[in-house]
Structures are given as structure tokens and as C-alpha cells.
PDB file of C-alpha atoms and ligand atoms in Angstrom:
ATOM      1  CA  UNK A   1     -39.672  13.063  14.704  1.00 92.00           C
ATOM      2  CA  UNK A   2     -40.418  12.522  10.774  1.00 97.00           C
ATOM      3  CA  UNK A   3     -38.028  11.445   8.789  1.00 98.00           C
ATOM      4  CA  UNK A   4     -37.422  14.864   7.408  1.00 98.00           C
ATOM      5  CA  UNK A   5     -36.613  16.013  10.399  1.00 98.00           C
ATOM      6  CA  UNK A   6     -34.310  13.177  11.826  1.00 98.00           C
ATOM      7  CA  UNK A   7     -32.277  13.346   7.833  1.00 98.00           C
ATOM      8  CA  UNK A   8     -31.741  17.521   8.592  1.00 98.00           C
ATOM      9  CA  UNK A   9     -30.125  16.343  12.089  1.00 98.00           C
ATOM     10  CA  UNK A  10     -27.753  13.400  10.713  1.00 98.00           C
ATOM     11  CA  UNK A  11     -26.997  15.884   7.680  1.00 98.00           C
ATOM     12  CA  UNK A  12     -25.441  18.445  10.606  1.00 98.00           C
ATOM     13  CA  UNK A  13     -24.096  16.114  12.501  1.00 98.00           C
ATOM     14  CA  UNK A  14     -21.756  15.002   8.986  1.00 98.00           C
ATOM     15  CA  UNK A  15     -21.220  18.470   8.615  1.00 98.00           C
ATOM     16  CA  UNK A  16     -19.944  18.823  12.222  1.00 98.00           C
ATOM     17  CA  UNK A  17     -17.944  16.087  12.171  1.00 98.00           C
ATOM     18  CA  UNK A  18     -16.610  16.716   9.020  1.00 98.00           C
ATOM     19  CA  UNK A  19     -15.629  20.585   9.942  1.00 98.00           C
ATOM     20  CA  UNK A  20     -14.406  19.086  13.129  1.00 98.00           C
ATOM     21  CA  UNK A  21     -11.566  17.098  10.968  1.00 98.00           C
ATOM     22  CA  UNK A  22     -10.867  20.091   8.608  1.00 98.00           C
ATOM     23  CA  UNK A  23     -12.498  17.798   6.249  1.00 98.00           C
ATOM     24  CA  UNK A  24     -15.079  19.516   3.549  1.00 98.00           C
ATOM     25  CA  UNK A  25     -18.452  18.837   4.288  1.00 98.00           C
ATOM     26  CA  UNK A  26     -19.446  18.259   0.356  1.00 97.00           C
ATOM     27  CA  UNK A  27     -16.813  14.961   0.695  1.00 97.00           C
ATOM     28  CA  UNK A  28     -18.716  13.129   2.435  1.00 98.00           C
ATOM     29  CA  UNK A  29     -21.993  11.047   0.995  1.00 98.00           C
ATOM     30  CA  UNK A  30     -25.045   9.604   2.900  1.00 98.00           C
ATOM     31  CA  UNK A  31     -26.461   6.537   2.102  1.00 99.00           C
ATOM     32  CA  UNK A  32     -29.691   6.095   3.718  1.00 98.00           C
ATOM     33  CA  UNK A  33     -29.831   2.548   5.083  1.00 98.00           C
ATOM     34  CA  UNK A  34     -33.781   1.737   4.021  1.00 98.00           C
ATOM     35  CA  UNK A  35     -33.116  -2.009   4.300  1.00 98.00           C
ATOM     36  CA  UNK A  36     -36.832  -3.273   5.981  1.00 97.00           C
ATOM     37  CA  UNK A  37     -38.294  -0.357   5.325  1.00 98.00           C
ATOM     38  CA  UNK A  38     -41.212   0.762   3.121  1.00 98.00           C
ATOM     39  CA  UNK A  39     -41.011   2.440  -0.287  1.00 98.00           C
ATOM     40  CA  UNK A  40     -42.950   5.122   0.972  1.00 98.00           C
ATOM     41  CA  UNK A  41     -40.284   5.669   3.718  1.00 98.00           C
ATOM     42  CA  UNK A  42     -38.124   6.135   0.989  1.00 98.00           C
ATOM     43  CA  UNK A  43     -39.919   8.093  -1.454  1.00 98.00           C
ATOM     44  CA  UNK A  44     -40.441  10.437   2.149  1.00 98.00           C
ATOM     45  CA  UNK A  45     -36.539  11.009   2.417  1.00 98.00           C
ATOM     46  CA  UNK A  46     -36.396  11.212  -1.193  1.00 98.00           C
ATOM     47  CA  UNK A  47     -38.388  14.280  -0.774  1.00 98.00           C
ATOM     48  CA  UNK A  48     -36.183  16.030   1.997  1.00 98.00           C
ATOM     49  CA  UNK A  49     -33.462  15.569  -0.477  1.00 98.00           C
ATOM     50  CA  UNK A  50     -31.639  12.569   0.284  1.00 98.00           C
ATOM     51  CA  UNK A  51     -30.826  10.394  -3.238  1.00 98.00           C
ATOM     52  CA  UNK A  52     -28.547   7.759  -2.224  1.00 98.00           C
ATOM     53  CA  UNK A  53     -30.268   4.807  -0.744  1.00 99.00           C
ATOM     54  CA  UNK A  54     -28.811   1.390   0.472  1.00 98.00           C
ATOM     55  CA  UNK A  55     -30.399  -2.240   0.280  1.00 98.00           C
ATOM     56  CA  UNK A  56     -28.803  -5.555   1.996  1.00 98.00           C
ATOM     57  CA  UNK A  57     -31.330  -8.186   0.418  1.00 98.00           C
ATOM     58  CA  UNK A  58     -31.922  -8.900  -3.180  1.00 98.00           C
ATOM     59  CA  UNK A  59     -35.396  -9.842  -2.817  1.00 98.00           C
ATOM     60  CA  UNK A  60     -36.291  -6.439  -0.744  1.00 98.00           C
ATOM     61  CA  UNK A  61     -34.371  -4.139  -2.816  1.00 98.00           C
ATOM     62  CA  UNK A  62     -36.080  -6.263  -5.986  1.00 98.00           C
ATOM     63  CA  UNK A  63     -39.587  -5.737  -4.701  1.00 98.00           C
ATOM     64  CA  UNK A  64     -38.662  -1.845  -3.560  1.00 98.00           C
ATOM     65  CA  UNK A  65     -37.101  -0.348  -6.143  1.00 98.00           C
ATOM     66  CA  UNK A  66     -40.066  -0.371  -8.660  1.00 98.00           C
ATOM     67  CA  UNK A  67     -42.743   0.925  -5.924  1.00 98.00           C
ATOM     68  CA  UNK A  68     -40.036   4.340  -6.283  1.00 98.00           C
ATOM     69  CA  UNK A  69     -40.202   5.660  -9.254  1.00 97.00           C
ATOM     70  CA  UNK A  70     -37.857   9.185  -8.026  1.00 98.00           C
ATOM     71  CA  UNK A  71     -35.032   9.110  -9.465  1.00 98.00           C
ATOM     72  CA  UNK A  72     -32.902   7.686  -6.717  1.00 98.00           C
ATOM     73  CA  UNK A  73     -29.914   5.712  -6.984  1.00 98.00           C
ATOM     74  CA  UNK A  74     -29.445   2.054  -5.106  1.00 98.00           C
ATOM     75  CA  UNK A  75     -26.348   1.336  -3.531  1.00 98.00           C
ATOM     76  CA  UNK A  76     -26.178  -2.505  -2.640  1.00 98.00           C
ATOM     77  CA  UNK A  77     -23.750  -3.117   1.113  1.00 98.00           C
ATOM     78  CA  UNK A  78     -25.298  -6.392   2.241  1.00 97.00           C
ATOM     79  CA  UNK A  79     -23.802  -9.803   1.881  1.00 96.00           C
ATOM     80  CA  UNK A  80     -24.441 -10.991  -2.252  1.00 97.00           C
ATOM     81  CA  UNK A  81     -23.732 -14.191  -3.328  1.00 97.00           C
ATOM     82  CA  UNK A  82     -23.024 -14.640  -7.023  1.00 98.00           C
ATOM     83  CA  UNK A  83     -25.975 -16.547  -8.025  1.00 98.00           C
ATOM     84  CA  UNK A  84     -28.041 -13.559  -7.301  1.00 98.00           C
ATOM     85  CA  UNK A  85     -26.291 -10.587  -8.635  1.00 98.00           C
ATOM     86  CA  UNK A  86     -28.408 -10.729 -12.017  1.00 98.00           C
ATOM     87  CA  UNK A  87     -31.066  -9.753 -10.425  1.00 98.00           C
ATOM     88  CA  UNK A  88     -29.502  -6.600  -9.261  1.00 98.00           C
ATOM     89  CA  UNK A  89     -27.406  -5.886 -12.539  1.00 98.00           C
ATOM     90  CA  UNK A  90     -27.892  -2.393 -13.628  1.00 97.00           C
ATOM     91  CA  UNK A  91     -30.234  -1.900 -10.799  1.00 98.00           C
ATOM     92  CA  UNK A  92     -27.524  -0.526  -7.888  1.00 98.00           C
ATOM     93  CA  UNK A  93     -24.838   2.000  -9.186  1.00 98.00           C
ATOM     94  CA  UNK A  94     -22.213   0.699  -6.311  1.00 98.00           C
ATOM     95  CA  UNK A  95     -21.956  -2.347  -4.473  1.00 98.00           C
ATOM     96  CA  UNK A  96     -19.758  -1.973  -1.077  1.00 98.00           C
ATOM     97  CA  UNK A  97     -19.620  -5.716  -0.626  1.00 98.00           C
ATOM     98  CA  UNK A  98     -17.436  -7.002  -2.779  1.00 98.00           C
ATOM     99  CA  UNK A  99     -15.681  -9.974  -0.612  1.00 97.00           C
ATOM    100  CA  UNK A 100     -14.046 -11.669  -3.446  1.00 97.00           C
ATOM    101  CA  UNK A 101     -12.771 -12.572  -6.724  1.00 98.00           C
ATOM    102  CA  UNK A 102     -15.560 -15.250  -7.571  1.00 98.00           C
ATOM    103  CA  UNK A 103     -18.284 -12.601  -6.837  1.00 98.00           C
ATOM    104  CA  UNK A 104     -16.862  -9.752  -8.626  1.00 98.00           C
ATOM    105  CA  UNK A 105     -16.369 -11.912 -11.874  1.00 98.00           C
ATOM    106  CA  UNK A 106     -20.080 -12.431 -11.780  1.00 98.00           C
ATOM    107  CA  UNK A 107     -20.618  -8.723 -11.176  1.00 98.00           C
ATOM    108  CA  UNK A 108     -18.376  -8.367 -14.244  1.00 98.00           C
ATOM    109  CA  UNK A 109     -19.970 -10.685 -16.311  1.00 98.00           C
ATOM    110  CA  UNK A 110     -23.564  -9.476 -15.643  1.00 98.00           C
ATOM    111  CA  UNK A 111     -23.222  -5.520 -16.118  1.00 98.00           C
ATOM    112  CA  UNK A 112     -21.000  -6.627 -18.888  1.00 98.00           C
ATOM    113  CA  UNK A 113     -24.083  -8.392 -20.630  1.00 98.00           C
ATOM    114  CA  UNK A 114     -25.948  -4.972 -20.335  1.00 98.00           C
ATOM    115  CA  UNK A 115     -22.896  -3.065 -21.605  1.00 98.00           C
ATOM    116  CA  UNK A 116     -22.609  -1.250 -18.700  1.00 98.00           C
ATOM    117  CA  UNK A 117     -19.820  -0.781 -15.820  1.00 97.00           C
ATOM    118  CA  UNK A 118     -20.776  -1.119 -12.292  1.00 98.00           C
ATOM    119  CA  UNK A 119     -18.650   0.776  -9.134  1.00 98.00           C
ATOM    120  CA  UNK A 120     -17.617  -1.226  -6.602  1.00 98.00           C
ATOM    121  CA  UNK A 121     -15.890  -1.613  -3.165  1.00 98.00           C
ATOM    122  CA  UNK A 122     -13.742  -4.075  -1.828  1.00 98.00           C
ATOM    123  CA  UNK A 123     -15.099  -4.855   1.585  1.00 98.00           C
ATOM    124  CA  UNK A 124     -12.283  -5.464   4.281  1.00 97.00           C
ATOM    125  CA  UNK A 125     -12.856  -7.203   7.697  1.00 96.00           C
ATOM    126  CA  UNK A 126     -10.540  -4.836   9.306  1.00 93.00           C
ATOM    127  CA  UNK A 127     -11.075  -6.269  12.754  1.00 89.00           C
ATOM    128  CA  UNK A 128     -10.408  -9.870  11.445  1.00 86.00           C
ATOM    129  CA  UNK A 129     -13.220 -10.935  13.650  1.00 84.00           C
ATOM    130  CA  UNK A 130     -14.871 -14.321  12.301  1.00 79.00           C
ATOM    131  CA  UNK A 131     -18.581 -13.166  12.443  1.00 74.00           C
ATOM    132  CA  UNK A 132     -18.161 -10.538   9.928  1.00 77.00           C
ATOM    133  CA  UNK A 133     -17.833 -10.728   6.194  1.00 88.00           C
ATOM    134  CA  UNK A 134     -15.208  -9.027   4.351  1.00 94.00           C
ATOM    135  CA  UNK A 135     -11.876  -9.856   2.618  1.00 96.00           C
ATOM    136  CA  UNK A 136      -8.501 -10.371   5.733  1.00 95.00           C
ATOM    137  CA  UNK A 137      -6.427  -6.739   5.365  1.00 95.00           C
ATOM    138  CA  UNK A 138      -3.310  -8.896   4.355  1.00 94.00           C
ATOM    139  CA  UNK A 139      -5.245 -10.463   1.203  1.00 96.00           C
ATOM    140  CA  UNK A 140      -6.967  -7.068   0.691  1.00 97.00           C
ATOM    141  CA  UNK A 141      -4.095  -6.024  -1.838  1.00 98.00           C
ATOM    142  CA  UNK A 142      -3.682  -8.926  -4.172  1.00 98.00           C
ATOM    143  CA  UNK A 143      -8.122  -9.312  -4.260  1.00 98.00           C
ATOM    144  CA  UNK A 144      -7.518  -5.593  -5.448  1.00 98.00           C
ATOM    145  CA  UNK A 145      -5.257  -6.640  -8.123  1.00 98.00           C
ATOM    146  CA  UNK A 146      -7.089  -9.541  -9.556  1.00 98.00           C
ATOM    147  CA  UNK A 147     -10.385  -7.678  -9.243  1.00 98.00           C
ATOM    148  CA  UNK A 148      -8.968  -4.657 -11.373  1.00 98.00           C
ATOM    149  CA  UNK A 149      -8.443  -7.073 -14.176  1.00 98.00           C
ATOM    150  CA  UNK A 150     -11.781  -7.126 -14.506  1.00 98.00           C
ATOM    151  CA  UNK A 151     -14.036  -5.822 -17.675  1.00 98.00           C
ATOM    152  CA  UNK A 152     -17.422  -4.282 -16.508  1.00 98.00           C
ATOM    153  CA  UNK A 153     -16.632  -2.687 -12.794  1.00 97.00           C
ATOM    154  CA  UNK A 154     -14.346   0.061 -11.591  1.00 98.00           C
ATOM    155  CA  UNK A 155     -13.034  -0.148  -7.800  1.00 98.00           C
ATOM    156  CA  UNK A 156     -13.557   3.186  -6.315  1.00 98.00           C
ATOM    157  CA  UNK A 157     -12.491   2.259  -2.466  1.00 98.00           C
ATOM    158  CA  UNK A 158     -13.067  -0.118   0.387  1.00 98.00           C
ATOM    159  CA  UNK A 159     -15.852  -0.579   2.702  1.00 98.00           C
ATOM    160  CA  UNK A 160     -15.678  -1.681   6.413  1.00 97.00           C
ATOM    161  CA  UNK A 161     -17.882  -2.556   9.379  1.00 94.00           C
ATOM    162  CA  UNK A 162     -16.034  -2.683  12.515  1.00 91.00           C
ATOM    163  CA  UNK A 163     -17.015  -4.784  15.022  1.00 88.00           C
ATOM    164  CA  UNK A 164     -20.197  -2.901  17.922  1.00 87.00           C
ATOM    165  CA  UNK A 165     -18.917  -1.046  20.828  1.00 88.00           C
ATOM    166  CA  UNK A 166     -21.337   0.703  22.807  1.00 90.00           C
ATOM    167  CA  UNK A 167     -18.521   3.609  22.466  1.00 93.00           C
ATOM    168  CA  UNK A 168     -18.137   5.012  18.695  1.00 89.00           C
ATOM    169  CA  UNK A 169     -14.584   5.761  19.541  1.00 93.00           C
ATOM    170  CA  UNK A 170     -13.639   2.477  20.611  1.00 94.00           C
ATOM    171  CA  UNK A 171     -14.418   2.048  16.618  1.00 95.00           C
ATOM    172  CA  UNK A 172     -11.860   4.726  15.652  1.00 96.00           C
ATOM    173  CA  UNK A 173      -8.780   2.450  15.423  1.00 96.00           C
ATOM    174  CA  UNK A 174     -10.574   0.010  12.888  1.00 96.00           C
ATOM    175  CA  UNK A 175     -11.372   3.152  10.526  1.00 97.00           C
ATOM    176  CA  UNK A 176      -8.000   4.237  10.697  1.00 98.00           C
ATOM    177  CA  UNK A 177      -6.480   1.102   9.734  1.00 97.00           C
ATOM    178  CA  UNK A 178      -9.136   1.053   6.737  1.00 98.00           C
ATOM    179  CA  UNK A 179      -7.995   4.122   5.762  1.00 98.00           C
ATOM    180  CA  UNK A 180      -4.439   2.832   5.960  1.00 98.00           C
ATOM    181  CA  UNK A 181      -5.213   0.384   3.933  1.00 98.00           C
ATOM    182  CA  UNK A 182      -6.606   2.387   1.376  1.00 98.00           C
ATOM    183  CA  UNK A 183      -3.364   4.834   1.072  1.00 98.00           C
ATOM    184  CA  UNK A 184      -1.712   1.631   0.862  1.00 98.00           C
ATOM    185  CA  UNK A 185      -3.403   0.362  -1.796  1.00 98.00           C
ATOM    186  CA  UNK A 186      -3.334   3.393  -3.693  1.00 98.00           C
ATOM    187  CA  UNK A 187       0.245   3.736  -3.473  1.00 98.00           C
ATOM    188  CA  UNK A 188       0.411   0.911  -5.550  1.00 97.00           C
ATOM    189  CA  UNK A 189      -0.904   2.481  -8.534  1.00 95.00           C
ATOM    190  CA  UNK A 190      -2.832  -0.216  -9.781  1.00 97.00           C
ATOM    191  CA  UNK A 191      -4.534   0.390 -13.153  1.00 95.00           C
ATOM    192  CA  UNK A 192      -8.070   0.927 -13.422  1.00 91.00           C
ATOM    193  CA  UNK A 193      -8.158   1.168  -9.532  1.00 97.00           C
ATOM    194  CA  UNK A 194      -9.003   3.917  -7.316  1.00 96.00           C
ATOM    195  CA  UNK A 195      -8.983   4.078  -3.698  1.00 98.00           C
ATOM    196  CA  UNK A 196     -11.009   7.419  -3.094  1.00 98.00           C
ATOM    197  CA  UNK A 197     -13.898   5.815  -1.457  1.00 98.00           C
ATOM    198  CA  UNK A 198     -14.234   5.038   2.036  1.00 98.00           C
ATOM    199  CA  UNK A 199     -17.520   3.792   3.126  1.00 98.00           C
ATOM    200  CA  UNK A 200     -17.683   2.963   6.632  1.00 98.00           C
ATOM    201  CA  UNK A 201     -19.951   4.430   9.466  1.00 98.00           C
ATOM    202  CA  UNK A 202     -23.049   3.796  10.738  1.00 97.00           C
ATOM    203  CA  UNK A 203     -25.691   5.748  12.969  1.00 97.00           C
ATOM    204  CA  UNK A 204     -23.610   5.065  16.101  1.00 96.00           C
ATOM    205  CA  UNK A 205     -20.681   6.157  14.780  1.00 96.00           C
ATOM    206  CA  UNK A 206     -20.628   8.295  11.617  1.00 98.00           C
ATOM    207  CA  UNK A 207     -18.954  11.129  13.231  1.00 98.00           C
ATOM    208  CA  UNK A 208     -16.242   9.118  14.033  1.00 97.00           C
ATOM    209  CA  UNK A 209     -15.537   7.373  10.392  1.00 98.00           C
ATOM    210  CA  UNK A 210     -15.676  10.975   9.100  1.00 98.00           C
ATOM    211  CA  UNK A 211     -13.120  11.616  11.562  1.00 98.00           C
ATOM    212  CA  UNK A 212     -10.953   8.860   9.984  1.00 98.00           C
ATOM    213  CA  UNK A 213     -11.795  10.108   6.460  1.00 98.00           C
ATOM    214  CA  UNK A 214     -15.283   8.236   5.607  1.00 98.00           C
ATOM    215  CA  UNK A 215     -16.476   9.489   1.664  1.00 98.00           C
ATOM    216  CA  UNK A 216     -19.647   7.427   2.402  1.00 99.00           C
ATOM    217  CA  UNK A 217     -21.793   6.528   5.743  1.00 98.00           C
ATOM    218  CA  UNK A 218     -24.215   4.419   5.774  1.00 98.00           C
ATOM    219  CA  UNK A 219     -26.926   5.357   8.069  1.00 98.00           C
ATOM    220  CA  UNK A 220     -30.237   3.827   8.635  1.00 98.00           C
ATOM    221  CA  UNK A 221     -31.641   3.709  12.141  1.00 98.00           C
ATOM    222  CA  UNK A 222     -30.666   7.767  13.039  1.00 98.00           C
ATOM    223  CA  UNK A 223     -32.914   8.414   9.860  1.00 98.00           C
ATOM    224  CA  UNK A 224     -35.551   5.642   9.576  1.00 98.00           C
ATOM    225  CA  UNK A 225     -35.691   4.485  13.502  1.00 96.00           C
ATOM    226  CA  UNK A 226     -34.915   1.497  15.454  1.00 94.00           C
ATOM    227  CA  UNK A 227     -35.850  -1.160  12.759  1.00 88.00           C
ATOM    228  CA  UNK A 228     -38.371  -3.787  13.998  1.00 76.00           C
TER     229      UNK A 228
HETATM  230  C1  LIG B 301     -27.899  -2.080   8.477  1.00 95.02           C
HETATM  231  C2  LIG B 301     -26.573  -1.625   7.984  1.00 95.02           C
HETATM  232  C3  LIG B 301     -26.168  -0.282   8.145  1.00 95.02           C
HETATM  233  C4  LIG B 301     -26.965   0.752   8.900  1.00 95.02           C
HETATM  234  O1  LIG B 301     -26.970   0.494  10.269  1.00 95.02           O
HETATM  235  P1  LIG B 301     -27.641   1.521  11.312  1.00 95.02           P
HETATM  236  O2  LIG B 301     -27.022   1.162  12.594  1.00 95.02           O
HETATM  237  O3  LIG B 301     -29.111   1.258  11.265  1.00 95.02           O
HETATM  238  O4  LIG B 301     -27.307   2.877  10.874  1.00 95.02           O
HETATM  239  C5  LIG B 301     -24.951   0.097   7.585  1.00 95.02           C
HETATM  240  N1  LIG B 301     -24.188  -0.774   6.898  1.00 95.02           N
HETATM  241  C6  LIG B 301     -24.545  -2.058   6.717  1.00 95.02           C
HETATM  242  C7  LIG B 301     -23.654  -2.956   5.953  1.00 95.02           C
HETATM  243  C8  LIG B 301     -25.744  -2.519   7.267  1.00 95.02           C
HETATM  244  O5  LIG B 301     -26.070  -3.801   7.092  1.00 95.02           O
END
């Protein structure tokens, strides 16, 4: 299957899923996962109509992003450390990743030297397992807080990955606690802070995120294929 082809199926699936929750279709965003990929597999969704497109390495996404020149837009959900965000400052429109306070003041500080204000999401590690990266739930609120203080960046929401299960709904639980976290959150009225994103799904379980209220999936291997 081309890429076209495997994008038009993932695109019905969200709609599906999203229908399936009473959810509108239109609320929920694909980012293509192109992380190891070529430009040119990019510049090929590009053309089927996908705009969103999401990098994990600074180096890759450095590299990549010139070879495209279509208007896309970069969203950065790998792990960042600080000393490398300049090179992706103005670059990415959202980072998901944002694990804590150290790395968002760099974030601040850089888009802030190019006058401009970069979206981010506070990633949670929902499942508390120790492999995965993410702020703990219980210190999601007060990183939230600091963060907003912030010049330069606007939270829009929280990102999770939940740990694998060969069974997306085993998954479901872990969304729904993200999203719990979120209303949580929001309740607080926090200024300068929204919680309207939710970016959490992947190929093997998008349907069920949306389920759970997922704004964003991130989806590579259902578009791109199994990455080498
Ligand atoms: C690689 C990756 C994805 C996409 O995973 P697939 O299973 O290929 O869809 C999504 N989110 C993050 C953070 C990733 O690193």
C-alpha cells in the first residue's frame, strides 16, 4: 500500500473512532510520526493532505526539515534535553515532551530570543512505570504551575505514552486517567494555561485514545510502515 493509501485508512479509522465516542471527527489531529523516515516520505503524505508531522531526534528533524520545503508544520514528541532545544527554536510549532521545569525555561528562553511563543505539552508518565519519560501525575499540577510562569510558551495540554500491551484496550485506563488529569488541571484555572490538548495514541491504539478524548495521535508505523 502507498502511503496515500495507508493515510486515507488511518484518517477513517479517527473518524470511526471518533463517531464511535460521539466525539466530532474535526477534534481530533494527526501527527504523522516520520521519525527515520525520508523527506520524500514526507513530502509524499504531504501531498495526500496530511500537514502535521512529528520528529523525536534533533539531528533528524535538523537534517529533514530543509529537504521539505511544503509548508508543513513540525511537532517535536521525543525526549529533548535543554542543551539542544536551540537548534529546534522556531523550527517545531508544539513540543509534547515537556518533562520539566529546567527544559521548559530553555524552551522559554530560546523562542523568547526570536520573539516568538512556542506551544507546548506537559508530558505525564501516567503509568508511573520507570522506563518511560514523563513528569509523576502527582507532580503533574505544580510542573503546570511553575511552567505557566513562563514568558515565550503557552501550555495547551498533556501528552502521554502508556506503557505496550499487545491489546489497545488494556491501554484505555492510562488515557482515562490522562484525561483526568487534564480536567483536573483545568479546574484549577491557572493563568496562561490551557488543558485542551490531549495527545496520546499511537498506531496500535489511536482508536482507543480517541475513545478517551485524544485532540492529537501520533501515528507513524499505520502510515509510514514497520520502521527498520
Ligand atoms: C515513535 C513514536 C510514535 C509513533 O509510534 P507508532 O507505533 O509507529 O505509531 C508516537 N509517539 C512517540 C512519542 C513516538 O516516539
Amino acid at each position: 500500500m502507498s502511503i496515500a493509501e495507508r493515510l486515507a485508512e488511518v484518517r477513517e479509522e479517527i473518524r470511526a473512532a471518533a463517531l464511535a465516542a460521539g466525539r466530532d471527527p474535526e477534534k481530533v489531529r494527526l501527527v504523522a510520526v516520520s521519525k527515520t523516515r525520508p523527506a520524500s516520505d514526507v513530502i509524499d503524505a504531504f501531498r495526500a493532505g496530511q500537514v502535521i508531522f512529528g520528529e523525536n531526534y534533533v539531528q533528524e528533524l535538523r537534517a529533514k526539515a530543509p529537504e521539505v520545503d511544503e509548508p508543513v508544520e513540525w511537532h517535536f514528541i521525543g525526549h529533548l534535553q535543554s542543551n539542544k532545544v536551540r537548534q529546534i527554536a522556531g523550527l517545531v510549532s508544539m513540543i509534547h515532551s515537556v518533562d520539566r521545569l529546567s527544559l521548559a525555561e530553555e524552551v522559554s528562553r530560546q523562542w523568547g530570543r526570536l520573539s516568538l511563543s512556542c506551544d507546548v505539552l506537559v508530558q505525564v508518565n501516567i503509568s508511573g512505570e520507570i522506563t518511560k519519560s514523563g513528569t509523576t501525575a502527582e507532580d503533574a499540577l505544580q510542573l503546570v504551575r511553575d511552567i505557566a510562569k513562563l514568558p515565550n510558551l503557552r501550555i495547551r495540554g498533556l501528552m502521554t505514552m502508556p506503557p505496550f500491551f499487545d491489546d489497545p484496550e488494556a491501554s484505555r485506563p492510562y488515557f482515562a486517567g490522562l484525561r483526568h488529569l487534564a480536567e483536573l488541571i483545568g479546574s484549577k484555572d491557572i493563568p496562561g494555561v490551557e488543558m485542551k490538548e490531549l495527545s496520546m495514541g499511537m498506531s496500535g491504539d489511536f482508536a482507543a485514545a480517541i475513545g478517551e478524548g485524544a485532540t492529537l495521535v501520533r501515528v507513524g508505523t499505520a502510515i509510514f510502515g514497520e520502521r527498520g
